[in-house]
CSV table of C-alpha atoms in Angstrom, one decimal:
chain,number,residue,atom,x,y,z
A,15,UNK,CA,0.2,48.8,6.5
A,16,UNK,CA,-2.0,46.0,7.8
A,17,UNK,CA,-0.1,42.8,8.8
A,18,UNK,CA,-1.3,39.2,9.1
A,19,UNK,CA,0.6,36.3,10.9
A,20,UNK,CA,-0.4,32.7,10.3
A,21,UNK,CA,0.3,30.3,13.0
A,22,UNK,CA,0.4,26.5,13.1
A,23,UNK,CA,2.3,23.9,15.3
A,24,UNK,CA,5.7,23.7,13.8
A,25,UNK,CA,5.7,26.4,11.0
A,26,UNK,CA,6.7,23.8,8.5
A,27,UNK,CA,3.6,22.9,6.5
A,28,UNK,CA,0.2,24.8,7.1
A,29,UNK,CA,1.3,28.3,8.2
A,30,UNK,CA,4.0,28.7,5.6
A,31,UNK,CA,1.5,27.4,3.0
A,32,UNK,CA,-1.1,29.8,4.2
A,33,UNK,CA,1.4,32.7,4.1
A,34,UNK,CA,2.4,32.1,0.4
A,35,UNK,CA,-1.1,31.5,-0.7
A,36,UNK,CA,-2.1,34.8,1.0
A,37,UNK,CA,0.6,36.7,-0.6
A,38,UNK,CA,-0.5,35.2,-3.9
A,39,UNK,CA,-4.1,36.2,-3.2
A,40,UNK,CA,-2.8,39.9,-2.3
A,41,UNK,CA,-0.7,39.9,-5.6
A,42,UNK,CA,-3.7,39.0,-7.6
A,43,UNK,CA,-5.4,41.8,-6.0
A,44,UNK,CA,-2.6,44.3,-6.6
A,45,UNK,CA,-2.2,44.7,-2.9
A,46,UNK,CA,1.0,42.9,-2.1
A,47,UNK,CA,3.1,45.9,-1.5
A,48,UNK,CA,0.5,47.2,1.1
A,49,UNK,CA,0.6,44.1,3.4
A,50,UNK,CA,2.9,42.5,5.6
A,51,UNK,CA,2.5,38.8,5.9
A,52,UNK,CA,4.5,36.1,7.8
A,53,UNK,CA,4.1,32.8,9.6
A,54,UNK,CA,5.3,31.2,12.9
A,55,UNK,CA,4.7,28.1,14.9
A,56,UNK,CA,3.4,27.9,18.5
A,57,UNK,CA,6.0,24.9,19.1
A,58,UNK,CA,8.3,25.6,16.1
A,59,UNK,CA,12.0,24.7,16.3
A,60,UNK,CA,13.8,27.8,14.9
A,61,UNK,CA,15.4,27.3,11.5
A,62,UNK,CA,13.5,24.1,10.5
A,63,UNK,CA,13.0,24.1,6.7
A,64,UNK,CA,9.5,23.8,5.2
A,65,UNK,CA,8.3,20.3,4.8
A,66,UNK,CA,9.1,18.8,1.5
A,67,UNK,CA,5.3,18.5,0.8
A,68,UNK,CA,4.7,22.2,1.2
A,69,UNK,CA,7.7,23.0,-1.0
A,70,UNK,CA,6.2,20.6,-3.5
A,71,UNK,CA,2.5,22.0,-3.3
A,72,UNK,CA,3.8,25.7,-3.4
A,73,UNK,CA,6.1,24.9,-6.4
A,74,UNK,CA,3.0,23.3,-8.2
A,75,UNK,CA,1.2,26.6,-8.0
A,76,UNK,CA,4.3,28.8,-9.0
A,77,UNK,CA,5.1,29.9,-5.3
A,78,UNK,CA,8.5,29.4,-3.6
A,79,UNK,CA,9.1,28.3,0.0
A,80,UNK,CA,12.6,27.4,-0.6
A,81,UNK,CA,13.9,30.2,1.7
A,82,UNK,CA,11.5,29.5,4.5
A,83,UNK,CA,12.7,28.7,8.1
A,84,UNK,CA,10.4,28.0,10.8
A,85,UNK,CA,10.3,30.4,13.8
A,86,UNK,CA,8.5,30.1,16.9
A,87,UNK,CA,5.7,32.8,18.0
A,88,UNK,CA,7.1,35.5,20.2
A,89,UNK,CA,5.5,38.5,21.9
A,90,UNK,CA,7.3,40.6,19.4
A,91,UNK,CA,5.8,38.8,16.4
A,92,UNK,CA,2.3,39.1,18.0
A,93,UNK,CA,2.6,42.8,18.7
A,94,UNK,CA,3.7,43.4,15.1
A,95,UNK,CA,0.7,41.7,13.7
A,96,UNK,CA,-2.8,43.3,13.3
A,97,UNK,CA,-4.4,39.8,12.9
A,98,UNK,CA,-3.0,36.4,13.9
A,99,UNK,CA,-4.8,33.5,12.2
A,100,UNK,CA,-4.3,30.1,13.7
A,101,UNK,CA,-5.0,26.6,12.5
A,102,UNK,CA,-6.5,24.8,15.4
A,103,UNK,CA,-8.3,25.8,18.7
A,104,UNK,CA,-5.3,24.4,20.5
A,105,UNK,CA,-3.1,27.0,19.1
A,106,UNK,CA,-5.7,29.9,19.8
A,107,UNK,CA,-5.8,28.5,23.4
A,108,UNK,CA,-2.0,28.4,23.8
A,109,UNK,CA,-1.5,31.8,22.5
A,110,UNK,CA,-4.4,33.4,24.5
A,111,UNK,CA,-3.1,31.9,27.6
A,112,UNK,CA,0.5,32.9,27.0
A,113,UNK,CA,-0.1,36.2,25.6
A,114,UNK,CA,-3.5,37.4,27.4
A,115,UNK,CA,-2.8,41.1,26.5
A,116,UNK,CA,-2.7,40.1,22.7
A,117,UNK,CA,-5.6,37.7,22.8
A,118,UNK,CA,-8.0,39.9,20.8
A,119,UNK,CA,-5.8,39.5,17.7
A,120,UNK,CA,-5.8,35.8,17.6
A,121,UNK,CA,-8.5,34.1,15.5
A,122,UNK,CA,-9.1,30.6,13.9
A,123,UNK,CA,-8.5,30.8,10.3
A,124,UNK,CA,-11.7,28.9,9.7
A,125,UNK,CA,-13.8,31.6,11.5
A,126,UNK,CA,-12.7,34.2,8.7
A,127,UNK,CA,-14.9,32.2,6.4
A,128,UNK,CA,-17.7,31.8,8.9
A,129,UNK,CA,-16.7,28.1,9.4
A,130,UNK,CA,-15.8,26.0,12.4
A,131,UNK,CA,-13.3,23.6,13.4
A,132,UNK,CA,-9.6,23.2,12.8
A,133,UNK,CA,-7.4,23.1,9.6
A,134,UNK,CA,-6.2,19.6,9.5
A,135,UNK,CA,-2.4,18.9,9.8
A,136,UNK,CA,-1.6,16.4,7.1
A,137,UNK,CA,2.0,16.2,8.1
A,138,UNK,CA,3.3,12.7,7.3
A,139,UNK,CA,0.2,11.7,5.5
A,140,UNK,CA,0.0,11.0,1.7
A,141,UNK,CA,0.5,13.9,-0.7
A,142,UNK,CA,-3.3,13.9,-1.6
A,143,UNK,CA,-4.1,15.1,1.8
A,144,UNK,CA,-1.7,18.0,1.5
A,145,UNK,CA,-3.3,18.8,-1.7
A,146,UNK,CA,-6.6,18.9,0.1
A,147,UNK,CA,-4.8,21.1,2.7
A,148,UNK,CA,-4.0,23.7,0.0
A,149,UNK,CA,-7.5,23.6,-1.6
A,150,UNK,CA,-8.9,24.2,1.9
A,151,UNK,CA,-6.4,27.0,2.6
A,152,UNK,CA,-7.3,28.7,-0.7
A,153,UNK,CA,-11.0,28.3,-0.2
A,154,UNK,CA,-10.6,29.8,3.4
A,155,UNK,CA,-8.6,32.7,2.4
A,156,UNK,CA,-10.6,33.5,-0.8
A,157,UNK,CA,-14.1,33.3,1.4
A,158,UNK,CA,-12.5,35.0,4.5
A,159,UNK,CA,-10.7,37.8,2.6
A,160,UNK,CA,-13.4,40.4,3.5
A,161,UNK,CA,-13.1,39.7,7.1
A,162,UNK,CA,-9.3,39.2,7.1
A,163,UNK,CA,-9.0,42.6,5.5
A,164,UNK,CA,-11.6,44.3,7.7
A,165,UNK,CA,-9.9,42.9,11.1
A,166,UNK,CA,-6.3,43.6,9.8
A,167,UNK,CA,-7.2,47.2,8.9
A,168,UNK,CA,-9.2,48.0,11.9
A,169,UNK,CA,-6.8,46.5,14.4
A,170,UNK,CA,-3.9,48.4,12.5
A,171,UNK,CA,-5.8,51.7,12.8
A,172,UNK,CA,-6.2,50.9,16.6
A,173,UNK,CA,-2.7,49.7,17.2
A,174,UNK,CA,-1.1,52.6,14.9
């Protein structure tokens, strides 16, 4: 079973949204039962709720983040994931430095769609910026689907 872990800074906005949007993508492709999907934060405070803006944007798409609680990235989470998709180069650098043996699993989400750069953090910004984040995440996940699938499945085969 392929597994993907989405990672941002606090696990309150970008990575929880990426998690539910990716689960929705899998659901639409009739693959939800065959994948494990989660999220965490490089500097997350355990148990913090999803940001209100994340709850609102998810709900607008019929998705539910009400039960989400933030969790920090751990070695166990990284070992359990076939693919770790981070929002910023800083996240990638921090994880690769802290967990060098698992660095080959860590990739920028934008690279899955053959793009460069970070996924902007709109925490504390107007709701329109969070809306743009959701649109960016949807675009990156859709465009990146072939590479996400290939990497998660090949890493799972190697790991398994």
